[in-house]
Every structure is written in structure tokens, then in C-alpha cells.
Short mmCIF file of C-alpha atoms in Angstrom, two decimals:
data_model
loop_
_atom_site.label_atom_id
_atom_site.label_comp_id
_atom_site.label_asym_id
_atom_site.label_seq_id
_atom_site.Cartn_x
_atom_site.Cartn_y
_atom_site.Cartn_z
CA MET A 1 143.86 -74.84 -102.28
CA LEU A 2 143.26 -75.09 -98.51
CA THR A 3 146.19 -75.78 -96.27
CA SER A 4 146.21 -76.39 -92.53
CA ASP A 5 148.02 -74.00 -90.25
CA PRO A 6 150.71 -75.93 -88.34
CA ALA A 7 150.56 -73.46 -85.43
CA ARG A 8 146.84 -73.87 -85.03
CA THR A 9 147.19 -77.59 -85.30
CA ARG A 10 149.72 -77.64 -82.47
CA LEU A 11 147.52 -75.44 -80.27
CA ALA A 12 144.29 -77.39 -80.79
CA PRO A 13 143.50 -79.39 -77.67
CA ALA A 14 143.28 -83.15 -78.08
CA ARG A 15 140.01 -84.85 -77.31
CA VAL A 16 140.22 -86.86 -74.10
CA ARG A 17 137.65 -89.53 -73.50
CA PRO A 18 136.24 -89.52 -69.95
CA ARG A 19 137.57 -92.43 -67.97
CA ARG A 20 134.99 -94.77 -66.56
CA PRO A 21 135.30 -95.50 -62.86
CA ALA A 22 136.98 -98.79 -62.21
CA ARG A 23 134.53 -101.52 -61.29
CA PRO A 24 135.40 -104.32 -58.92
CA PRO A 25 135.72 -107.76 -60.48
CA ALA A 26 132.56 -109.80 -60.79
CA SER A 27 133.84 -112.31 -58.24
CA VAL A 28 133.95 -109.58 -55.56
CA TRP A 29 130.33 -108.45 -55.93
CA PRO A 30 128.75 -111.22 -53.80
CA TYR A 31 131.05 -110.34 -50.91
CA LEU A 32 130.31 -106.62 -51.26
CA LEU A 33 126.57 -107.25 -51.25
CA VAL A 34 126.59 -109.35 -48.08
CA ALA A 35 129.22 -107.23 -46.31
CA PRO A 36 126.73 -104.84 -44.58
CA THR A 37 124.72 -107.76 -43.22
CA VAL A 38 127.84 -109.55 -42.03
CA VAL A 39 129.19 -106.43 -40.35
CA GLY A 40 125.87 -105.76 -38.62
CA ALA A 41 125.55 -109.36 -37.45
CA LEU A 42 129.10 -109.37 -36.11
CA TYR A 43 128.45 -106.16 -34.21
CA LEU A 44 125.17 -107.37 -32.73
CA LEU A 45 126.56 -110.79 -31.80
CA LEU A 46 130.20 -110.22 -30.95
CA TYR A 47 130.01 -106.90 -29.13
CA PRO A 48 127.65 -108.13 -26.36
CA LEU A 49 129.76 -111.27 -25.97
CA VAL A 50 133.03 -109.34 -25.74
CA ARG A 51 131.46 -106.81 -23.38
CA SER A 52 130.16 -109.60 -21.15
CA VAL A 53 133.58 -111.25 -21.00
CA LEU A 54 135.22 -107.93 -20.09
CA ILE A 55 132.70 -107.25 -17.29
CA SER A 56 133.24 -110.77 -15.93
CA LEU A 57 136.93 -109.93 -15.50
CA GLN A 58 136.24 -106.72 -13.58
CA HIS A 59 134.89 -105.58 -10.23
CA PHE A 60 131.59 -104.29 -11.63
CA ARG A 61 128.85 -103.32 -9.17
CA THR A 62 126.32 -100.47 -8.98
CA GLY A 63 129.03 -97.88 -8.34
CA GLU A 64 130.99 -98.88 -11.43
CA LEU A 65 127.76 -98.90 -13.45
CA ILE A 66 127.11 -95.25 -12.51
CA ARG A 67 130.54 -93.66 -12.42
CA GLY A 68 132.60 -96.14 -14.48
CA GLY A 69 136.22 -97.00 -13.76
CA ALA A 70 135.75 -100.72 -13.09
CA ARG A 71 138.82 -102.41 -11.63
CA PHE A 72 140.33 -105.44 -13.36
CA VAL A 73 140.25 -108.53 -11.09
CA GLY A 74 141.13 -111.30 -13.52
CA LEU A 75 139.48 -114.67 -12.84
CA GLU A 76 138.35 -113.79 -9.31
CA ASN A 77 134.65 -113.82 -10.26
CA TYR A 78 134.97 -117.22 -11.90
CA ARG A 79 136.82 -118.55 -8.85
CA GLU A 80 134.00 -117.33 -6.60
CA LEU A 81 131.40 -119.02 -8.78
CA LEU A 82 133.18 -122.35 -9.23
CA THR A 83 133.96 -122.73 -5.54
CA GLY A 84 130.38 -122.08 -4.45
CA PRO A 85 127.76 -124.87 -4.27
CA GLU A 86 124.91 -122.95 -5.87
CA LEU A 87 126.38 -122.88 -9.38
CA TRP A 88 126.72 -126.65 -9.55
CA THR A 89 123.15 -127.18 -8.37
CA VAL A 90 121.84 -124.75 -10.99
CA LEU A 91 124.04 -126.33 -13.68
CA GLY A 92 122.71 -129.81 -12.92
CA ARG A 93 119.13 -128.52 -13.07
CA THR A 94 119.87 -126.76 -16.37
CA LEU A 95 121.29 -129.94 -17.92
CA LEU A 96 118.24 -131.92 -16.77
CA TRP A 97 115.93 -129.21 -18.12
CA THR A 98 117.74 -129.24 -21.46
CA ALA A 99 117.81 -133.03 -21.78
CA VAL A 100 114.11 -133.52 -20.95
CA ASN A 101 112.92 -130.78 -23.28
CA THR A 102 115.20 -131.73 -26.18
CA VAL A 103 114.22 -135.41 -26.09
CA LEU A 104 110.52 -134.56 -25.99
CA ILE A 105 110.78 -131.91 -28.70
CA VAL A 106 112.75 -134.06 -31.16
CA GLY A 107 110.61 -137.15 -30.46
CA LEU A 108 107.26 -135.38 -30.84
CA SER A 109 108.46 -133.39 -33.84
CA THR A 110 109.53 -136.59 -35.60
CA ALA A 111 106.12 -138.13 -34.92
CA VAL A 112 104.31 -135.05 -36.24
CA ALA A 113 106.53 -134.96 -39.35
CA LEU A 114 105.81 -138.63 -40.08
CA LEU A 115 102.10 -137.90 -39.61
CA LEU A 116 102.25 -135.03 -42.10
CA VAL A 117 103.85 -137.29 -44.70
CA ARG A 118 100.96 -139.76 -44.45
CA LEU A 119 98.08 -137.27 -44.34
CA GLY A 120 96.05 -136.22 -47.34
CA ARG A 121 96.51 -132.85 -48.94
CA ARG A 122 93.68 -130.99 -47.17
CA MET A 123 94.33 -132.49 -43.76
CA ARG A 124 98.07 -131.86 -44.15
CA LEU A 125 97.39 -128.21 -44.96
CA ALA A 126 95.13 -127.89 -41.91
CA VAL A 127 97.70 -129.42 -39.54
CA MET A 128 100.52 -127.30 -40.99
CA SER A 129 98.39 -124.17 -40.59
CA VAL A 130 97.82 -124.99 -36.91
CA LEU A 131 101.55 -125.56 -36.43
CA VAL A 132 102.40 -122.24 -38.02
CA LEU A 133 99.83 -120.44 -35.84
CA VAL A 134 101.24 -122.04 -32.69
CA TRP A 135 104.74 -121.07 -33.78
CA ALA A 136 103.62 -117.48 -34.47
CA VAL A 137 102.18 -116.92 -30.98
CA PRO A 138 104.46 -114.55 -29.03
CA VAL A 139 106.34 -116.17 -26.18
CA LEU A 140 104.89 -113.99 -23.44
CA ALA A 141 101.36 -114.34 -24.81
CA ALA A 142 101.60 -118.14 -24.73
CA THR A 143 103.12 -117.96 -21.25
CA THR A 144 100.21 -115.84 -20.01
CA VAL A 145 97.73 -118.37 -21.42
CA PHE A 146 99.46 -121.20 -19.57
CA GLN A 147 99.38 -119.19 -16.35
CA TRP A 148 95.64 -118.80 -16.75
CA LEU A 149 95.11 -122.47 -17.61
CA PHE A 150 96.78 -123.59 -14.38
CA GLN A 151 95.44 -120.81 -12.16
CA SER A 152 94.32 -122.18 -8.79
CA GLN A 153 90.80 -120.71 -8.58
CA LEU A 154 89.71 -119.87 -12.13
CA GLY A 155 92.00 -122.14 -14.15
CA VAL A 156 90.61 -124.45 -16.81
CA VAL A 157 92.78 -127.40 -15.74
CA ASN A 158 91.52 -127.41 -12.15
CA TRP A 159 87.93 -126.98 -13.34
CA LEU A 160 88.26 -129.89 -15.77
CA LEU A 161 89.89 -132.22 -13.23
CA THR A 162 87.29 -131.33 -10.61
CA THR A 163 84.51 -131.96 -13.11
CA LEU A 164 85.96 -135.41 -13.75
CA GLY A 165 85.61 -136.21 -10.04
CA LEU A 166 89.12 -135.41 -8.80
CA GLU A 167 88.08 -133.18 -5.92
CA ARG A 168 91.59 -132.79 -4.55
CA PHE A 169 92.36 -130.48 -7.48
CA ASP A 170 89.71 -127.98 -6.36
CA GLY A 171 91.77 -124.84 -5.78
CA TYR A 172 95.03 -126.73 -6.24
CA THR A 173 98.01 -124.39 -6.53
CA TRP A 174 100.19 -125.79 -9.29
CA PHE A 175 102.93 -123.19 -9.05
CA ALA A 176 103.52 -123.77 -5.33
CA ASP A 177 105.14 -127.14 -5.98
CA GLY A 178 108.56 -127.37 -7.65
CA LEU A 179 107.90 -130.57 -9.60
CA SER A 180 104.52 -129.52 -10.98
CA THR A 181 105.94 -126.11 -11.95
CA PHE A 182 108.85 -127.80 -13.71
CA VAL A 183 106.45 -130.07 -15.63
CA ILE A 184 104.22 -127.14 -16.66
CA LEU A 185 107.23 -125.22 -17.98
CA VAL A 186 108.39 -128.30 -19.90
CA VAL A 187 104.94 -128.62 -21.51
CA LEU A 188 104.99 -124.92 -22.42
CA VAL A 189 108.45 -124.99 -24.00
CA VAL A 190 107.76 -128.24 -25.88
CA TRP A 191 104.46 -126.85 -27.17
CA GLN A 192 106.23 -123.75 -28.47
CA SER A 193 109.17 -125.63 -30.01
CA VAL A 194 107.55 -128.58 -31.78
CA PRO A 195 106.12 -126.62 -34.76
CA PHE A 196 109.50 -125.39 -36.02
CA ALA A 197 111.23 -128.75 -35.60
CA ALA A 198 108.29 -130.72 -37.06
CA LEU A 199 108.01 -128.54 -40.18
CA THR A 200 111.78 -128.68 -40.68
CA LEU A 201 111.85 -132.48 -40.45
CA TYR A 202 108.80 -132.78 -42.69
CA ALA A 203 110.53 -130.65 -45.34
CA GLY A 204 113.50 -133.00 -45.16
CA MET A 205 111.35 -136.11 -45.44
CA THR A 206 109.77 -134.84 -48.65
CA THR A 207 113.22 -134.88 -50.30
CA ILE A 208 113.62 -138.66 -49.88
CA PRO A 209 112.78 -140.44 -53.16
CA ASP A 210 109.52 -142.43 -52.98
CA GLU A 211 111.23 -145.30 -54.83
CA LEU A 212 113.21 -146.15 -51.72
CA PHE A 213 110.06 -146.53 -49.64
CA GLU A 214 108.31 -148.55 -52.34
CA SER A 215 111.25 -150.94 -52.62
CA ALA A 216 111.33 -151.39 -48.85
CA ARG A 217 107.59 -152.12 -48.71
CA ILE A 218 107.90 -154.65 -51.53
CA ASP A 219 110.65 -156.38 -49.55
CA GLY A 220 108.26 -156.61 -46.59
CA ALA A 221 109.81 -153.96 -44.34
CA SER A 222 107.62 -152.56 -41.58
CA ALA A 223 107.09 -148.86 -40.94
CA ALA A 224 109.56 -148.93 -38.04
CA GLN A 225 112.18 -150.68 -40.19
CA ILE A 226 111.69 -148.17 -43.01
CA PHE A 227 112.16 -145.30 -40.58
CA ARG A 228 115.27 -146.85 -39.05
CA VAL A 229 116.93 -148.01 -42.29
CA ILE A 230 115.92 -145.26 -44.74
CA THR A 231 114.61 -142.11 -43.07
CA VAL A 232 117.15 -141.78 -40.26
CA PRO A 233 120.28 -142.41 -42.39
CA MET A 234 119.04 -140.10 -45.15
CA LEU A 235 118.25 -137.29 -42.71
CA ARG A 236 121.02 -137.86 -40.16
CA THR A 237 122.49 -134.40 -40.75
CA LEU A 238 119.09 -132.71 -40.49
CA PHE A 239 118.24 -134.56 -37.28
CA GLY A 240 121.58 -133.48 -35.85
CA LEU A 241 121.03 -129.87 -36.86
CA VAL A 242 117.52 -129.75 -35.38
CA THR A 243 118.76 -131.31 -32.16
CA SER A 244 121.58 -128.77 -31.91
CA LEU A 245 119.21 -125.85 -32.45
CA GLU A 246 116.80 -127.15 -29.83
CA VAL A 247 119.62 -127.63 -27.31
CA ILE A 248 120.59 -123.98 -27.79
CA TRP A 249 116.97 -122.80 -27.60
CA VAL A 250 116.17 -124.76 -24.44
CA PHE A 251 119.48 -124.18 -22.66
CA LYS A 252 119.17 -120.40 -22.91
CA CYS A 253 115.41 -120.35 -22.26
CA PHE A 254 114.60 -117.43 -19.97
CA ALA A 255 111.38 -115.55 -20.74
CA GLN A 256 108.96 -118.40 -19.95
CA ILE A 257 110.62 -119.29 -16.64
CA TRP A 258 110.97 -115.72 -15.48
CA ALA A 259 107.42 -114.72 -16.43
CA ILE A 260 105.82 -117.62 -14.55
CA THR A 261 108.03 -118.37 -11.55
CA GLN A 262 111.14 -116.13 -11.63
CA GLY A 263 113.09 -119.30 -10.86
CA GLY A 264 110.89 -120.48 -7.99
CA PRO A 265 109.44 -122.01 -6.00
CA ASP A 266 112.55 -122.35 -3.83
CA GLY A 267 114.79 -122.26 -6.90
CA ALA A 268 113.19 -125.38 -8.43
CA THR A 269 113.12 -123.83 -11.90
CA THR A 270 116.27 -121.69 -11.70
CA THR A 271 118.46 -122.39 -14.71
CA LEU A 272 121.73 -120.70 -15.67
CA PRO A 273 120.16 -117.77 -17.60
CA VAL A 274 117.68 -117.13 -14.77
CA HIS A 275 120.46 -117.42 -12.19
CA ALA A 276 122.59 -114.91 -14.09
CA PHE A 277 119.72 -112.41 -14.25
CA ARG A 278 118.85 -112.81 -10.56
CA VAL A 279 122.45 -112.34 -9.46
CA ALA A 280 122.89 -109.27 -11.67
CA GLN A 281 119.58 -107.57 -10.89
CA SER A 282 118.80 -108.63 -7.33
CA LEU A 283 122.32 -108.59 -5.87
CA HIS A 284 123.65 -105.95 -8.30
CA ARG A 285 126.61 -108.25 -8.97
CA TYR A 286 126.90 -107.51 -12.65
CA ASP A 287 130.37 -109.05 -12.73
CA LEU A 288 129.09 -112.39 -11.41
CA GLY A 289 126.09 -112.26 -13.76
CA ALA A 290 128.42 -111.70 -16.71
CA ALA A 291 130.62 -114.57 -15.54
CA ILE A 292 127.60 -116.91 -15.41
CA SER A 293 126.57 -115.82 -18.90
CA THR A 294 130.09 -116.43 -20.21
CA LEU A 295 130.13 -119.89 -18.63
CA THR A 296 126.79 -120.60 -20.31
CA VAL A 297 128.26 -119.78 -23.72
CA LEU A 298 131.35 -121.89 -23.00
CA ILE A 299 129.24 -124.89 -21.96
CA LEU A 300 127.20 -124.66 -25.16
CA LEU A 301 130.40 -124.48 -27.21
CA VAL A 302 131.90 -127.51 -25.46
CA VAL A 303 128.72 -129.51 -26.01
CA LEU A 304 127.86 -128.45 -29.55
CA VAL A 305 131.12 -127.80 -31.41
CA PRO A 306 132.26 -131.49 -31.50
CA HIS A 307 128.76 -132.50 -32.55
CA LEU A 308 128.61 -129.92 -35.34
CA ARG A 309 132.11 -130.88 -36.53
CA GLN A 310 131.02 -134.50 -36.76
CA LEU A 311 127.94 -133.49 -38.74
CA TRP A 312 130.17 -131.51 -41.11
CA ARG A 313 132.47 -134.52 -41.60
CA ASP A 314 129.49 -136.78 -42.28
CA GLU A 315 128.14 -134.30 -44.81
CA ARG A 316 131.48 -134.13 -46.60
CA ALA A 317 131.76 -137.91 -46.61
CA GLU A 318 128.28 -138.27 -48.09
CA GLY A 319 129.08 -135.61 -50.70
CA GLY A 320 132.31 -137.38 -51.64
CA ALA A 321 130.56 -140.74 -51.89
CA ALA A 322 127.90 -139.22 -54.13
#
């Protein structure tokens, strides 16, 4: 008869199951997955902003850029800007530039979106392809094309106008006049911005049920009445969002203006971003340039935050009503 040895039994090691590493709860995984992107975005967005604010509060010139040790001066740079006349002139021009471009962009984009809704399938695809191609053209490439179009001696615009019998445009220098330069830049920025806004609005219009339009047509409503009573209320939030994005895009527009005129002639196209760059690079007043950039951000916040809050309230109200 076999018996177990108690001593051996006591000495035999017990089997220990390997412990599995603790896993975070399922509700935490979405946050862990997006955390690297959020951290990278915060670094790329917040660090330049914080650095700009710090420089605007310091005495930061070429010497400080080379050897460091910038001296803290508080709000002295902002006081110098706000008490000078040039900032207010540039600010007024920037607001005019933003208003003209935004109105034209939103108006033309709405018209193009309404056109896309009414086109047939093949024609709609062709127009959307052209819009995407225009949108895909690099900013500087499109700017170079516009410079060539309005060139005084070999430009297509002068050649076409002269061919039509307008001899005074033979060799006309478009970029020597402030108003004509301003208009050309407006045309360029609108041309570059309409595709994005038009495709966004068209995508929103396709979500409106066709039954609403059919009922309105049966009741005898015109196209303008349908747009005013159905399309605008249904897409109020989208219109507001597109307008806000275009305000930001136009207000901080820099590359097109700098590539064509560098803010000229005689400052006729100098906006806040161009003014900040000229002050920082030409005068080596990096502190003043940073202060102008900070004021630009503050102006955008003052203008857009109440508007975006109202859009958020409207969206919540519509969601609650639904």
C-alpha cells in the first residue's frame, strides 16, 4: 500500500499561476488612444502661443536673440503699440479685408453649393472635381499664377483688355496702385477659399430631407423662399461654422499678400500678420512683432468666441427639441 511522505509533501513547492498584467478599463481605452495626438497638438499649438506671449512681455531685440537674457518689461510693448497711429490704421484695413473676403466667400460658396444640388450626376462630378483641383493647388503656386496674369508687359489680363479695345491697359501696372492690388488679392483669396466652403455647404444640403422641398413646392414657394425658410434654418449651425472658419483663414492670411506685395504699395495691403512680420524682420523688434501677433489672437477670440458659444447653444436647443 502506497503512502505519501508528509515531509516531502510539506517541501513540495505549490504551483503559482502567472499573474496577468492589469489592463485598464474599457472606458479608458479611447482616451489612451487619442492621448498622443492630443499631446502633440497641444505642444504644437500652445507652445508657440505661450512663447509669443512671453516675448511680447520682454525687451527682445537682435542682441537678446543671439545671447539670450531678455529683460522683462511687462506691458510696455503693448503700450507702445496702442498709443501709436499705425496699429489702428492696419487694424481697420485688416477688418475691411476680412469683411470683404468673408462676405464674398460665403456668398459665392452658397451659390455654388445650390448649383451642385441642382446639377445632374455627371456635371456635378465634373464641377466637384474642378473645385477639388482648385483647392489642391498650393498657395504659393496659385499666387505666382496670379502675378503672371496681371503682369504689366506679358500678363494675360492686359493682353485681353487691350485686344478688346481698351488701349489704356497696354502696359498697365496693376500692382502699383493700392486699390487694384487690394482687389487682385481679394480675388485670389476668394478663388482659393470657395472650394472648401462650397463643398462643405453642399454636403450639408444633401442631408436635408427632399420631402421638405417637395412640400414647399406644392405649396407654391419660390426658390428664394425655400432657401430662406428651409435651407438656412436647417443649416444655420453649418453656415455659422463655415463663416467662423473663413474669418480665421482670411484674418490671418499672410503668404499671398507677402508674396505679391509685401504689404505695399505704400502699405495699402498691410494687414496685422504682415505688419507683425515686417516689424519683427525689418526692424528686428521681435518683442513688438510678438505683441502684434498676440493682439491678433485676442481679436479673433473676442470676435469668434461669443459667436461659437451661440452656435453651441442653438445646437443644444435643436437637439433638445428633437
